[in-house]
CSV table of C-alpha atoms in Angstrom, one decimal:
chain,number,residue,atom,x,y,z
V,1,ASP,CA,-32.2,-11.8,-6.3
V,2,ALA,CA,-31.3,-13.7,-9.0
V,3,GLY,CA,-30.6,-17.1,-7.2
V,4,ILE,CA,-26.8,-17.5,-7.5
V,5,THR,CA,-24.5,-18.5,-4.7
V,6,GLN,CA,-20.5,-18.8,-5.3
V,7,SER,CA,-18.3,-21.2,-2.6
V,8,PRO,CA,-16.2,-20.9,-1.6
V,9,ARG,CA,-16.7,-17.5,-0.4
V,10,HIS,CA,-12.8,-16.6,0.5
V,11,LYS,CA,-10.2,-18.9,-0.1
V,12,VAL,CA,-6.7,-18.7,0.7
V,13,THR,CA,-4.1,-20.8,-1.0
V,14,GLU,CA,-0.9,-21.5,-2.2
V,15,THR,CA,1.4,-21.2,-5.7
V,16,GLY,CA,1.0,-24.4,-7.4
V,17,THR,CA,-2.2,-25.6,-6.1
V,18,PRO,CA,-5.3,-26.7,-7.5
V,19,VAL,CA,-8.2,-24.4,-6.8
V,20,THR,CA,-11.9,-25.3,-7.3
V,21,LEU,CA,-14.6,-22.3,-7.3
V,22,ARG,CA,-18.4,-23.3,-7.5
V,23,CYS,CA,-21.6,-21.6,-8.9
V,24,HIS,CA,-24.6,-22.8,-8.1
V,25,GLN,CA,-28.1,-21.5,-9.6
V,26,THR,CA,-31.4,-22.3,-8.8
V,27,GLU,CA,-33.5,-21.2,-11.6
V,28,ASN,CA,-32.3,-23.1,-14.5
V,29,HIS,CA,-30.8,-20.7,-16.6
V,30,ARG,CA,-29.0,-21.5,-19.9
V,31,TYR,CA,-26.4,-18.6,-19.9
V,32,MET,CA,-23.4,-18.8,-17.1
V,33,TYR,CA,-20.3,-16.7,-16.8
V,34,TRP,CA,-17.0,-16.4,-14.7
V,35,TYR,CA,-15.7,-12.9,-14.6
V,36,ARG,CA,-12.3,-11.9,-12.1
V,37,GLN,CA,-12.3,-8.6,-10.9
V,38,ASP,CA,-9.2,-6.8,-10.4
V,39,PRO,CA,-7.9,-2.7,-9.6
V,40,GLY,CA,-7.5,-1.1,-13.1
V,41,HIS,CA,-8.8,-3.5,-14.8
V,42,GLY,CA,-12.6,-4.0,-14.1
V,43,LEU,CA,-14.4,-7.3,-15.1
V,44,ARG,CA,-13.2,-9.2,-17.2
V,45,LEU,CA,-15.1,-12.7,-18.6
V,46,ILE,CA,-13.0,-15.6,-18.0
V,47,HIS,CA,-15.5,-18.7,-19.8
V,48,TYR,CA,-18.9,-18.6,-20.0
V,49,SER,CA,-21.4,-21.4,-20.6
V,50,TYR,CA,-24.3,-21.4,-22.9
V,51,GLY,CA,-25.7,-24.7,-21.9
V,52,VAL,CA,-24.4,-28.3,-20.2
V,53,LYS,CA,-20.9,-29.4,-21.5
V,54,ASP,CA,-20.9,-26.6,-23.8
V,55,THR,CA,-18.1,-23.7,-22.8
V,56,ASP,CA,-16.1,-21.4,-24.7
V,57,LYS,CA,-13.1,-18.8,-23.8
V,58,GLY,CA,-13.4,-15.3,-23.0
V,59,GLU,CA,-11.0,-12.8,-22.6
V,60,VAL,CA,-8.8,-14.0,-20.1
V,61,SER,CA,-9.2,-17.5,-20.1
V,62,ASP,CA,-5.2,-18.8,-19.6
V,63,GLY,CA,-4.5,-20.7,-16.6
V,64,TYR,CA,-8.3,-21.6,-16.0
V,65,SER,CA,-10.6,-24.0,-17.0
V,66,VAL,CA,-14.6,-24.9,-16.4
V,67,SER,CA,-17.3,-27.7,-16.5
V,68,ARG,CA,-20.3,-28.0,-16.6
V,69,SER,CA,-22.1,-30.9,-16.0
V,70,LYS,CA,-25.3,-30.1,-14.7
V,71,THR,CA,-27.7,-27.0,-15.8
V,72,GLU,CA,-27.1,-25.5,-12.3
V,73,ASP,CA,-23.5,-25.7,-11.6
V,74,PHE,CA,-20.7,-24.0,-13.1
V,75,LEU,CA,-17.5,-25.1,-11.8
V,76,LEU,CA,-14.0,-22.8,-12.5
V,77,THR,CA,-11.2,-24.5,-11.8
V,78,LEU,CA,-7.5,-23.3,-11.7
V,79,GLU,CA,-4.9,-26.1,-12.1
V,80,SER,CA,-1.7,-24.8,-10.5
V,81,ALA,CA,-3.1,-21.3,-8.7
V,82,THR,CA,-0.4,-18.4,-9.1
V,83,SER,CA,-0.4,-14.8,-7.6
V,84,SER,CA,-1.4,-13.3,-10.5
V,85,GLN,CA,-4.7,-14.8,-10.2
V,86,THR,CA,-5.2,-13.1,-6.4
V,87,SER,CA,-8.7,-11.5,-7.7
V,88,VAL,CA,-12.5,-11.7,-6.9
V,89,TYR,CA,-14.3,-14.2,-9.1
V,90,PHE,CA,-17.7,-13.0,-9.8
V,91,CYS,CA,-20.3,-15.9,-11.5
V,92,ALA,CA,-22.7,-14.6,-13.4
V,93,ILE,CA,-26.3,-15.7,-15.5
V,94,SER,CA,-28.4,-14.5,-18.0
V,95,ARG,CA,-31.9,-14.9,-17.6
V,96,GLY,CA,-32.9,-14.3,-21.6
V,97,THR,CA,-31.6,-16.7,-24.5
V,98,GLY,CA,-28.7,-15.0,-25.8
V,99,PHE,CA,-25.9,-12.2,-26.6
V,100,THR,CA,-27.7,-9.5,-25.4
V,101,ASP,CA,-29.7,-10.3,-22.3
V,102,THR,CA,-28.6,-8.6,-18.7
V,103,GLN,CA,-26.7,-10.7,-16.6
V,104,TYR,CA,-27.0,-11.1,-12.7
V,105,PHE,CA,-24.1,-11.7,-10.3
V,106,GLY,CA,-23.4,-13.5,-7.8
V,107,PRO,CA,-21.6,-12.5,-4.3
V,108,GLY,CA,-18.5,-13.1,-5.5
V,109,THR,CA,-15.7,-15.2,-3.9
V,110,ARG,CA,-12.5,-13.4,-3.0
V,111,LEU,CA,-9.1,-15.4,-3.9
V,112,THR,CA,-5.6,-14.9,-2.4
V,113,VAL,CA,-3.4,-17.0,-4.1
V,114,LEU,CA,0.3,-16.4,-1.6
J,1,ARG,CA,-8.4,2.1,-27.7
J,2,LYS,CA,-10.7,0.2,-25.3
J,3,GLU,CA,-14.0,-1.2,-26.1
J,4,VAL,CA,-15.8,0.2,-23.1
J,5,GLU,CA,-14.3,3.6,-21.4
J,6,GLN,CA,-15.3,5.0,-18.5
J,7,ASP,CA,-13.9,8.3,-16.4
J,8,PRO,CA,-12.9,6.4,-13.3
J,9,GLY,CA,-13.3,9.6,-11.3
J,10,PRO,CA,-13.8,9.9,-8.3
J,11,PHE,CA,-16.8,12.4,-8.6
J,12,ASN,CA,-17.3,14.3,-5.5
J,13,VAL,CA,-20.6,15.7,-4.8
J,14,PRO,CA,-22.8,17.2,-2.4
J,15,GLU,CA,-26.3,15.9,-1.6
J,16,GLY,CA,-28.9,17.1,-3.7
J,17,ALA,CA,-27.0,17.8,-6.8
J,18,THR,CA,-26.8,16.2,-10.2
J,19,VAL,CA,-23.9,14.2,-11.9
J,20,ALA,CA,-23.3,12.4,-15.2
J,21,PHE,CA,-21.1,10.2,-16.2
J,22,ASN,CA,-20.2,8.9,-19.8
J,23,CYS,CA,-19.3,5.5,-20.9
J,24,THR,CA,-17.7,5.5,-24.7
J,25,TYR,CA,-17.8,2.2,-26.6
J,26,SER,CA,-15.8,1.2,-29.4
J,27,ASN,CA,-18.3,-0.7,-31.4
J,28,SER,CA,-21.0,0.5,-33.1
J,29,ALA,CA,-22.8,-2.5,-33.7
J,30,SER,CA,-23.6,-2.8,-30.2
J,31,GLN,CA,-26.9,-2.9,-29.6
J,32,SER,CA,-27.9,-3.3,-25.8
J,33,PHE,CA,-26.2,-1.3,-22.8
J,34,PHE,CA,-26.3,-1.7,-19.1
J,35,TRP,CA,-25.6,0.3,-16.2
J,36,TYR,CA,-24.7,-1.5,-12.8
J,37,ARG,CA,-24.3,-0.3,-9.2
J,38,GLN,CA,-21.4,-2.2,-7.2
J,39,ASP,CA,-20.7,-0.9,-3.6
J,40,CYS,CA,-17.4,-1.7,-2.0
J,41,ARG,CA,-16.2,-5.7,-1.7
J,42,LYS,CA,-19.7,-6.6,-3.5
J,43,GLU,CA,-21.3,-7.7,-6.6
J,44,PRO,CA,-22.1,-5.2,-9.2
J,45,LYS,CA,-26.2,-5.1,-9.6
J,46,LEU,CA,-28.1,-4.3,-12.5
J,47,LEU,CA,-29.3,-0.1,-12.2
J,48,MET,CA,-31.0,-0.2,-15.9
J,49,SER,CA,-30.8,-2.1,-19.3
J,50,VAL,CA,-30.8,0.2,-22.7
J,51,TYR,CA,-32.2,-0.9,-25.8
J,52,SER,CA,-33.0,2.5,-27.7
J,53,SER,CA,-32.1,5.9,-27.2
J,54,GLY,CA,-32.6,5.8,-23.4
J,55,ASN,CA,-34.3,5.1,-20.1
J,56,GLU,CA,-35.5,6.6,-16.8
J,57,ASP,CA,-36.0,5.1,-13.3
J,58,GLY,CA,-36.8,7.7,-10.6
J,59,ARG,CA,-33.7,9.9,-10.0
J,60,PHE,CA,-31.6,7.9,-13.1
J,61,THR,CA,-31.4,8.3,-16.8
J,62,ALA,CA,-29.8,6.7,-19.0
J,63,GLN,CA,-29.2,8.5,-22.7
J,64,LEU,CA,-27.8,6.6,-25.7
J,65,ASN,CA,-25.8,8.5,-28.4
J,66,ARG,CA,-25.2,6.3,-31.3
J,67,ALA,CA,-23.6,9.1,-33.3
J,68,SER,CA,-20.7,9.7,-30.9
J,69,GLN,CA,-20.5,6.1,-29.5
J,70,TYR,CA,-21.6,6.9,-25.7
J,71,ILE,CA,-23.8,6.3,-23.1
J,72,SER,CA,-24.5,8.6,-20.2
J,73,LEU,CA,-26.1,8.2,-16.8
J,74,LEU,CA,-27.5,11.1,-15.0
J,75,ILE,CA,-28.5,10.7,-11.2
J,76,ARG,CA,-30.4,13.9,-9.9
J,77,ASP,CA,-31.2,14.9,-6.3
J,78,SER,CA,-28.1,12.5,-5.5
J,79,LYS,CA,-28.2,10.6,-2.3
J,80,LEU,CA,-25.5,9.5,0.2
J,81,SER,CA,-26.4,6.0,-0.5
J,82,ASP,CA,-25.8,6.7,-4.0
J,83,SER,CA,-22.2,6.4,-3.4
J,84,ALA,CA,-20.6,3.8,-5.5
J,85,THR,CA,-19.2,2.7,-8.4
J,86,TYR,CA,-21.3,2.3,-11.4
J,87,LEU,CA,-20.3,0.2,-14.3
J,88,CYS,CA,-21.1,0.1,-17.9
J,89,GLY,CA,-21.0,-2.6,-20.3
J,90,THR,CA,-22.5,-3.6,-24.0
J,91,TYR,CA,-22.1,-6.7,-26.0
J,92,ASN,CA,-19.2,-7.2,-28.3
J,93,THR,CA,-20.9,-10.4,-30.2
J,94,ASP,CA,-22.0,-12.5,-27.6
J,95,LYS,CA,-19.9,-11.1,-24.5
J,96,LEU,CA,-20.5,-8.7,-21.9
J,97,ILE,CA,-17.4,-6.0,-21.9
J,98,PHE,CA,-17.6,-4.0,-19.4
J,99,GLY,CA,-15.5,-0.5,-18.4
J,100,THR,CA,-13.3,-0.2,-15.2
J,101,GLY,CA,-16.0,1.9,-13.7
J,102,THR,CA,-17.0,5.5,-11.9
J,103,ARG,CA,-16.6,6.3,-8.6
J,104,LEU,CA,-19.3,8.2,-7.1
J,105,GLN,CA,-19.1,9.4,-3.5
J,106,VAL,CA,-21.9,12.0,-2.2
J,107,PHE,CA,-21.1,13.8,0.9
J,108,PRO,CA,-23.6,15.8,3.2
């Protein structure tokens, strides 16, 4: 158990509405990640963070923003949700110091945009 | 070419069989490799990490072939509970890149 929770676990929303997903960790790890998973595409990195207020873009960052004001929380925001953002969103942490370390995943958030 | 490629399967095998999946990668500088198991509608869970030529954990063996740029996962004596999707991943600089996964179905 990597001590990661995600909220909400399920959400249905309408096109054009803002949505914020929360990832919370209890173990004070420096690196946190947001992925989306879609059939045929696998897991794709949206944004990641390497410390409080330190974030960077991943492969599919358009339409998403992130914030990390505390070590334990990493927020993913869809400013204006679109149907193409219907997906399963996973948060992950890595326990080590950087770019070769194992990542551990949270339970996921299933988001549907109507 | 995709950075990490996997045969999507499904691989349908009987209980007790040995099955192997391959995962090819394009970045010759990759140093660390990971196999995850993912059950339907669940999060990926680490099966094993590979930092050198290979790794073994019980019935599971991962073998790295740097010359041909692939990593394999061998499962011996398959169990019904091994049915899942297996994801491989490797870092490209600071980002962990995953394949789309290989689905395994073990039948009685």
